[in-house]
Short mmCIF file of C-alpha atoms in Angstrom, two decimals:
data_model
loop_
_atom_site.label_atom_id
_atom_site.label_comp_id
_atom_site.label_asym_id
_atom_site.label_seq_id
_atom_site.Cartn_x
_atom_site.Cartn_y
_atom_site.Cartn_z
CA MET A 426 -39.01 -11.54 4.41
CA SER A 427 -37.76 -11.21 7.98
CA ARG A 428 -35.43 -13.43 9.97
CA VAL A 429 -37.39 -14.09 13.15
CA VAL A 430 -36.39 -16.04 16.25
CA LEU A 431 -39.17 -17.04 18.63
CA VAL A 432 -38.02 -17.92 22.16
CA LEU A 433 -40.13 -20.16 24.36
CA GLY A 434 -39.49 -21.87 27.69
CA ARG A 435 -40.90 -25.10 29.05
CA SER A 436 -44.53 -25.35 28.03
CA ALA A 437 -47.24 -27.96 28.07
CA GLY A 438 -50.27 -25.79 27.38
CA GLY A 439 -51.58 -22.73 25.60
CA ILE A 440 -48.30 -20.83 25.14
CA GLY A 441 -46.75 -23.69 23.19
CA ALA A 442 -49.88 -24.05 21.04
CA HIS A 443 -49.84 -20.30 20.34
CA VAL A 444 -46.16 -20.25 19.33
CA ARG A 445 -46.69 -23.25 17.04
CA SER A 446 -49.58 -21.47 15.34
CA LEU A 447 -47.70 -18.15 15.09
CA ALA A 448 -44.61 -19.84 13.62
CA ALA A 449 -46.70 -21.65 10.99
CA GLU A 450 -48.45 -18.41 9.99
CA LEU A 451 -45.15 -16.51 9.76
CA LEU A 452 -43.65 -19.23 7.56
CA ALA A 453 -46.67 -18.94 5.26
CA LEU A 454 -46.04 -15.18 5.07
CA GLY A 455 -42.48 -15.89 3.90
CA ASP A 456 -40.52 -15.23 7.08
CA ASP A 457 -37.43 -17.25 8.00
CA VAL A 458 -38.48 -18.58 11.42
CA ARG A 459 -36.48 -20.36 14.11
CA VAL A 460 -37.86 -21.42 17.50
CA VAL A 461 -35.46 -21.63 20.44
CA ALA A 462 -36.99 -23.80 23.17
CA PRO A 463 -36.20 -26.79 25.39
CA GLY A 464 -36.21 -30.15 23.68
CA SER A 465 -39.28 -31.22 25.68
CA THR A 466 -41.26 -28.26 24.37
CA HIS A 467 -40.25 -29.02 20.79
CA ALA A 468 -41.30 -32.64 21.29
CA ALA A 469 -44.67 -31.66 22.75
CA PHE A 470 -45.62 -29.24 19.99
CA GLU A 471 -43.49 -30.23 16.96
CA LEU A 472 -42.40 -26.63 16.55
CA PRO A 473 -40.97 -25.62 13.16
CA GLY A 474 -37.46 -24.24 12.81
CA ALA A 475 -36.42 -26.20 15.87
CA VAL A 476 -33.41 -25.04 17.89
CA PRO A 477 -33.43 -27.25 21.02
CA TRP A 478 -31.66 -25.21 23.69
CA TRP A 479 -32.39 -23.86 27.16
CA PRO A 480 -30.23 -22.71 30.08
CA GLY A 481 -29.97 -25.02 33.07
CA ARG A 482 -28.25 -25.43 36.38
CA THR A 483 -24.47 -25.78 36.48
CA GLY A 484 -23.51 -29.16 35.08
CA ALA A 485 -26.95 -29.72 33.54
CA GLY A 486 -27.15 -26.88 31.06
CA PRO A 487 -26.10 -26.54 27.42
CA THR A 488 -22.51 -26.37 26.27
CA VAL A 489 -20.62 -23.14 25.77
CA GLU A 490 -20.55 -23.86 22.05
CA SER A 491 -24.32 -24.31 21.76
CA THR A 492 -24.97 -21.18 23.83
CA THR A 493 -22.63 -19.17 21.60
CA ALA A 494 -24.43 -20.48 18.52
CA VAL A 495 -27.83 -19.49 19.91
CA ARG A 496 -26.55 -16.04 20.84
CA ARG A 497 -25.29 -15.57 17.28
CA LEU A 498 -28.63 -16.77 15.91
CA LEU A 499 -30.50 -14.16 17.94
CA ALA A 500 -28.03 -11.39 17.19
CA GLY A 501 -28.31 -12.07 13.45
CA ALA A 502 -32.11 -11.94 13.37
CA ASP A 503 -34.26 -9.01 12.30
CA ALA A 504 -36.51 -9.59 15.31
CA VAL A 505 -36.55 -11.74 18.44
CA HIS A 506 -39.90 -12.47 20.04
CA ALA A 507 -39.88 -14.05 23.52
CA HIS A 508 -43.02 -15.72 24.84
CA GLY A 509 -43.38 -15.72 28.62
CA HIS A 510 -41.44 -13.80 31.23
CA GLN A 511 -38.78 -16.51 31.61
CA ALA A 512 -38.18 -16.51 27.86
CA GLY A 513 -38.00 -12.72 28.02
CA VAL A 514 -35.23 -12.91 30.62
CA VAL A 515 -33.30 -15.45 28.53
CA ALA A 516 -33.66 -13.47 25.28
CA ALA A 517 -32.62 -10.19 26.89
CA ALA A 518 -29.58 -11.83 28.48
CA LEU A 519 -28.47 -13.40 25.21
CA LEU A 520 -28.78 -10.07 23.41
CA ALA A 521 -26.96 -8.06 26.10
CA GLY A 522 -23.88 -6.40 24.66
CA VAL A 523 -24.96 -6.70 21.02
CA GLY A 524 -25.19 -2.92 20.80
CA ARG A 525 -27.09 -0.71 18.41
CA ALA A 526 -27.19 -3.35 15.70
CA ARG A 527 -29.23 -5.72 17.83
CA PRO A 528 -32.58 -6.95 16.47
CA ARG A 529 -35.93 -5.64 17.60
CA LEU A 530 -36.92 -7.41 20.78
CA ALA A 531 -40.49 -8.13 21.82
CA THR A 532 -41.61 -9.97 24.93
CA SER A 533 -45.16 -11.29 25.23
CA LEU A 534 -46.46 -11.97 28.72
CA HIS A 535 -48.88 -14.89 28.91
CA ASN A 536 -48.89 -15.49 32.68
CA GLU A 537 -48.68 -13.54 35.89
CA LEU A 538 -45.62 -13.71 38.12
CA ARG A 539 -46.41 -16.48 40.57
CA GLY A 540 -44.85 -17.26 43.94
CA ASP A 541 -44.54 -15.75 47.40
CA PRO A 542 -43.63 -12.07 46.93
CA ARG A 543 -41.88 -12.14 50.33
CA SER A 544 -39.39 -14.80 49.28
CA ALA A 545 -35.89 -13.94 48.13
CA ARG A 546 -36.34 -16.16 45.06
CA HIS A 547 -39.45 -14.26 43.98
CA ARG A 548 -37.78 -10.88 44.52
CA LEU A 549 -34.75 -11.93 42.47
CA GLY A 550 -36.98 -13.32 39.75
CA THR A 551 -39.02 -10.13 39.62
CA LEU A 552 -35.83 -8.07 39.35
CA ALA A 553 -34.65 -10.20 36.44
CA VAL A 554 -38.02 -9.78 34.67
CA ARG A 555 -37.99 -6.03 35.33
CA THR A 556 -34.53 -5.74 33.76
CA ALA A 557 -35.56 -7.84 30.76
CA LEU A 558 -38.76 -5.89 30.09
CA SER A 559 -36.92 -2.57 30.28
CA ARG A 560 -34.67 -3.79 27.46
CA ALA A 561 -37.51 -4.85 25.16
CA ASP A 562 -38.69 -2.58 22.38
CA LEU A 563 -42.24 -3.81 22.91
CA VAL A 564 -43.96 -5.79 25.65
CA THR A 565 -47.40 -7.24 25.08
CA GLY A 566 -49.86 -8.85 27.45
CA ALA A 567 -52.48 -11.43 26.54
CA SER A 568 -54.88 -9.67 28.92
CA THR A 569 -55.21 -6.14 30.26
CA ASP A 570 -53.92 -7.08 33.71
CA LEU A 571 -50.71 -8.32 32.08
CA VAL A 572 -50.35 -5.02 30.21
CA ASP A 573 -50.70 -3.27 33.57
CA LEU A 574 -48.06 -5.62 35.02
CA ALA A 575 -45.68 -4.84 32.16
CA GLU A 576 -46.05 -1.11 32.79
CA GLN A 577 -45.51 -1.58 36.53
CA LEU A 578 -42.31 -3.49 35.79
CA GLY A 579 -40.90 -0.71 33.64
CA ALA A 580 -41.74 -1.68 30.07
CA ARG A 581 -41.01 1.18 27.70
CA ARG A 582 -43.97 0.28 25.46
CA ALA A 583 -46.78 -2.05 26.50
CA ALA A 584 -49.83 -3.12 24.50
CA ILE A 585 -52.54 -5.74 24.46
CA ASP A 586 -52.09 -8.72 22.14
CA GLU A 587 -55.34 -10.63 21.76
CA VAL A 588 -53.82 -14.09 21.40
CA PRO A 589 -56.25 -16.13 19.28
CA SER A 590 -56.97 -19.86 19.28
CA PRO A 591 -56.32 -21.55 15.93
CA LEU A 592 -59.36 -23.78 16.53
CA VAL A 593 -61.88 -20.93 16.60
CA PRO A 594 -62.46 -20.54 12.80
CA GLY A 595 -63.19 -24.24 12.36
CA LEU A 596 -65.56 -24.27 15.32
CA LEU A 597 -67.38 -21.20 14.02
CA ALA A 598 -67.76 -22.91 10.65
CA THR A 599 -69.28 -26.03 12.22
CA ASP A 600 -73.06 -26.39 12.33
CA ARG A 601 -73.34 -27.20 16.03
CA GLU A 602 -76.94 -28.42 15.97
CA GLN A 603 -76.36 -30.63 12.95
CA TRP A 604 -73.25 -32.16 14.57
CA ARG A 605 -75.11 -32.84 17.79
CA ALA A 606 -78.10 -34.37 16.04
CA ALA A 607 -75.86 -36.73 14.10
CA ARG A 608 -73.04 -37.52 16.52
CA ARG A 609 -73.59 -36.42 20.13
CA ASP A 610 -75.23 -39.56 21.50
CA ALA A 611 -72.70 -41.91 19.91
CA PHE A 612 -69.82 -39.73 21.12
CA LEU A 613 -71.05 -39.76 24.72
CA ARG A 614 -71.86 -43.49 24.72
CA ALA A 615 -68.34 -44.19 23.45
CA HIS A 616 -67.12 -42.63 26.71
CA ASP A 617 -69.70 -44.44 28.87
CA LEU A 618 -71.67 -41.28 29.58
CA PRO A 619 -75.45 -40.86 29.67
CA VAL A 620 -77.11 -39.04 26.78
CA ASP A 621 -80.26 -37.92 28.63
CA ARG A 622 -78.61 -35.27 30.82
CA PRO A 623 -76.67 -32.09 29.99
CA VAL A 624 -72.90 -32.53 30.22
CA VAL A 625 -70.65 -30.04 32.02
CA LEU A 626 -67.16 -29.89 30.49
CA THR A 627 -63.84 -28.65 31.84
CA VAL A 628 -60.73 -28.73 29.62
CA ALA A 629 -57.64 -27.90 31.66
CA ARG A 630 -54.21 -29.09 32.63
CA VAL A 631 -54.16 -31.01 35.88
CA ALA A 632 -52.27 -28.35 37.84
CA PRO A 633 -52.87 -26.40 41.08
CA GLN A 634 -53.59 -23.18 39.14
CA LYS A 635 -56.70 -24.77 37.61
CA ARG A 636 -58.29 -25.50 41.01
CA LEU A 637 -59.89 -28.71 39.74
CA GLU A 638 -60.88 -29.57 43.30
CA ASP A 639 -63.46 -26.80 42.86
CA VAL A 640 -64.93 -28.65 39.87
CA LEU A 641 -65.44 -31.65 42.15
CA ALA A 642 -67.07 -29.45 44.79
CA VAL A 643 -69.36 -27.80 42.23
CA ALA A 644 -70.42 -31.23 40.94
CA ASP A 645 -71.31 -32.33 44.47
CA LEU A 646 -73.33 -29.19 45.13
CA VAL A 647 -75.18 -29.44 41.82
CA ALA A 648 -76.02 -33.09 42.51
CA LEU A 649 -77.32 -32.22 45.98
CA GLY A 650 -79.52 -29.51 44.53
CA SER A 651 -80.91 -31.61 41.71
CA GLY A 652 -83.40 -33.45 43.90
CA GLU A 653 -83.27 -36.41 41.53
CA GLY A 654 -80.64 -38.55 43.20
CA ARG A 655 -78.33 -38.05 40.27
CA GLY A 656 -76.59 -35.06 38.73
CA SER A 657 -75.27 -34.02 35.36
CA PRO A 658 -72.00 -35.64 34.33
CA PHE A 659 -68.97 -33.40 34.88
CA VAL A 660 -66.19 -34.28 32.44
CA VAL A 661 -62.61 -33.09 32.98
CA VAL A 662 -60.30 -33.45 29.97
CA GLY A 663 -56.57 -32.79 30.29
CA GLY A 664 -53.27 -34.23 31.40
CA GLY A 665 -50.62 -32.93 33.75
CA ASP A 666 -49.65 -33.67 37.33
CA ASP A 667 -50.18 -37.42 37.82
CA ASP A 668 -50.04 -37.25 41.62
CA LEU A 669 -52.63 -34.50 41.71
CA ARG A 670 -54.83 -36.41 39.28
CA ARG A 671 -54.73 -39.50 41.51
CA ARG A 672 -55.76 -37.40 44.50
CA LEU A 673 -58.63 -35.89 42.52
CA VAL A 674 -59.80 -39.30 41.33
CA SER A 675 -59.76 -40.61 44.89
CA THR A 676 -62.08 -37.83 46.09
CA ALA A 677 -64.30 -37.37 43.01
CA GLY A 678 -68.00 -38.09 43.32
CA PRO A 679 -69.86 -40.44 40.95
CA ASP A 680 -70.81 -37.62 38.57
CA VAL A 681 -67.19 -36.57 37.88
CA HIS A 682 -65.22 -38.21 35.08
CA LEU A 683 -61.50 -37.35 34.99
CA LEU A 684 -60.59 -38.59 31.53
CA GLY A 685 -57.00 -37.41 31.11
CA PRO A 686 -55.69 -35.97 27.83
CA SER A 687 -57.78 -36.38 24.70
CA ASP A 688 -57.29 -35.91 20.98
CA SER A 689 -61.04 -35.26 20.66
CA VAL A 690 -61.28 -31.86 22.36
CA VAL A 691 -63.35 -30.43 19.49
CA GLY A 692 -65.75 -33.33 19.87
CA TRP A 693 -66.10 -32.67 23.59
CA LEU A 694 -66.74 -28.97 22.97
CA LEU A 695 -69.56 -29.83 20.58
CA ALA A 696 -71.03 -32.70 22.63
CA ALA A 697 -71.08 -30.87 25.97
CA ASP A 698 -73.84 -28.51 27.11
CA LEU A 699 -71.94 -26.17 29.44
CA PHE A 700 -68.30 -25.21 29.95
CA LEU A 701 -66.86 -24.67 33.44
CA LEU A 702 -63.44 -23.21 34.27
CA THR A 703 -62.48 -22.76 37.93
CA SER A 704 -58.91 -21.46 37.51
CA GLU A 705 -57.12 -19.30 40.05
CA TRP A 706 -55.83 -17.22 37.16
CA GLU A 707 -55.98 -17.21 33.34
CA ALA A 708 -55.00 -14.76 30.65
CA ARG A 709 -56.93 -14.91 27.36
CA ALA A 710 -57.65 -18.62 27.80
CA LEU A 711 -57.61 -20.40 24.45
CA VAL A 712 -60.03 -23.05 25.65
CA VAL A 713 -62.61 -20.44 26.69
CA GLN A 714 -62.36 -18.91 23.23
CA GLU A 715 -62.91 -22.37 21.78
CA ALA A 716 -65.88 -23.10 24.03
CA MET A 717 -67.54 -19.85 23.01
CA ALA A 718 -66.87 -20.49 19.32
CA ALA A 719 -68.43 -23.94 19.75
CA GLY A 720 -71.60 -22.36 21.13
CA LEU A 721 -71.11 -23.54 24.71
CA PRO A 722 -72.33 -21.30 27.53
CA VAL A 723 -69.41 -20.55 29.85
CA VAL A 724 -69.22 -20.35 33.64
CA ALA A 725 -65.79 -19.16 34.76
CA THR A 726 -63.94 -17.45 37.57
CA ARG A 727 -63.59 -13.67 37.57
CA THR A 728 -59.83 -13.48 37.19
CA GLY A 729 -57.17 -12.27 34.75
CA GLY A 730 -58.42 -12.05 31.19
CA LEU A 731 -61.57 -14.15 31.66
CA PRO A 732 -63.94 -11.22 32.30
CA GLY A 733 -62.80 -9.66 29.02
CA LEU A 734 -63.87 -12.81 27.21
CA VAL A 735 -66.97 -13.82 29.15
CA GLU A 736 -68.51 -10.68 30.69
CA GLY A 737 -71.97 -10.05 29.23
CA VAL A 738 -72.30 -13.37 27.43
CA GLY A 739 -71.54 -15.96 30.12
CA ALA A 740 -71.46 -16.21 33.90
CA LEU A 741 -68.63 -15.27 36.27
CA ALA A 742 -68.01 -15.98 39.95
CA PRO A 743 -65.18 -15.21 42.39
CA VAL A 744 -62.20 -17.56 42.48
CA GLY A 745 -62.78 -20.32 45.03
CA ASP A 746 -66.45 -19.47 45.60
CA VAL A 747 -67.84 -22.92 44.82
CA ASP A 748 -71.31 -21.97 46.05
CA ALA A 749 -71.53 -19.12 43.54
CA LEU A 750 -70.07 -21.27 40.76
CA ALA A 751 -72.51 -24.08 41.53
CA ALA A 752 -75.46 -21.65 41.55
CA ARG A 753 -74.55 -20.36 38.11
CA VAL A 754 -74.05 -23.87 36.76
CA ARG A 755 -77.31 -25.08 38.32
CA ASP A 756 -79.29 -22.18 36.86
CA LEU A 757 -78.05 -22.94 33.34
CA LEU A 758 -78.56 -26.68 33.67
CA ARG A 759 -82.20 -26.11 34.66
CA ASP A 760 -82.94 -23.73 31.76
CA THR A 761 -82.37 -25.11 28.26
CA GLN A 762 -83.36 -21.83 26.62
CA ALA A 763 -80.95 -19.83 28.79
CA ARG A 764 -78.13 -22.21 27.83
CA ARG A 765 -78.96 -21.85 24.15
CA GLU A 766 -79.10 -18.06 24.31
CA ALA A 767 -75.83 -17.80 26.27
CA GLY A 768 -74.14 -20.11 23.78
CA GLU A 769 -75.37 -18.03 20.86
CA ARG A 770 -74.16 -14.80 22.50
CA GLY A 771 -70.73 -16.31 23.05
CA ARG A 772 -70.53 -17.52 19.48
CA GLU A 773 -71.45 -14.10 18.12
CA ARG A 774 -68.71 -12.50 20.21
CA ALA A 775 -66.22 -15.08 18.94
CA ARG A 776 -66.98 -13.97 15.37
CA THR A 777 -65.56 -10.52 16.19
CA TRP A 778 -62.14 -11.77 17.30
CA PRO A 779 -59.02 -11.49 15.11
CA SER A 780 -57.82 -14.70 13.50
CA THR A 781 -54.39 -16.27 13.92
CA HIS A 782 -53.56 -15.08 10.41
CA GLU A 783 -54.54 -11.48 11.17
CA ARG A 784 -52.47 -11.38 14.36
CA ALA A 785 -49.47 -13.00 12.66
CA ALA A 786 -49.69 -10.45 9.84
CA ARG A 787 -49.50 -7.62 12.37
CA TRP A 788 -46.44 -9.21 14.00
CA HIS A 789 -44.89 -9.74 10.56
CA THR A 790 -45.22 -6.00 9.93
CA TRP A 791 -43.67 -5.17 13.31
CA TYR A 792 -40.74 -7.52 12.72
CA GLU A 793 -40.03 -5.61 9.50
CA GLY A 794 -39.85 -2.31 11.39
CA GLY A 795 -43.50 -1.30 11.33
CA PRO A 796 -45.48 0.36 14.14
CA ASP A 797 -46.18 -1.22 17.50
CA VAL A 798 -48.69 -4.04 17.57
CA PRO A 799 -51.91 -2.51 18.98
#
């Protein structure tokens, strides 16, 4: 059994879901797990071993006593695993000065470094990340471009960590055709959607990075090219920036349905006929893994870790090229057999991916002093 502290910053998406899954798997393997994260992150994901703490601005941050307690918690662990570059900076700072007896430190990068590289704030942030990564015993990236970034920033050891979605095994075990025959029409009618046209699904946070305005543009182009006066319904599931969502709703065409967050994401993945992701950047997107496991053909942007998931089984287009995205969507919507074959290829690829249990077992071994996670 290892004493493990997972460190996570503010999260509302895939990183929080991954840490929750990893923590649960480690607990099942017998590890003593604590998760240091802001209270809002704990509330969003109900993380086990909760230690609500995060640094803040002067006057708004934690007390000296709570910071000292967290530093002692990290120093007394066998391993500290930070998720995200901000968490990596925090973990490295808390462990500074511990000396040779300090625990093994891993930092997993799940996102690129965003911001204007010419700004002083970005340069200072990059310097802090560079310092933190140089202190880590192992740095992993959820996609190959993040491994490259880690090496550029001075990581001593960098490796890929194929972060898995915990929903994939259940989706692979589901008989898609049987589910659709029994439940699809009722599911769509319950959301006031037609059942006689293929449904295009996007599951994403409402955030600038997701470029949801491109989904609206693709829907308009597909409708114009349909020649039938109506297009396929485009469904966007996900919460986030309320102001941005209102702007999107105000400009969305009649075929776009911005539904907000949903507790029926699995149902949407099975009921839809095509998955579209227009993001500016993604790592190993959990939702793309889930779409492929559900047998959905995927159209996505060629960025970050998406080509590694989709290349050869789905369709890719440049970021922001709505004409190319619309052409790929339109081709699949017109060809039922092509959609079926692309969905089957994606599902077969999903069967080759490591499970959450397998990845957690490898981390468990590393925490105990084993070799680097490959």
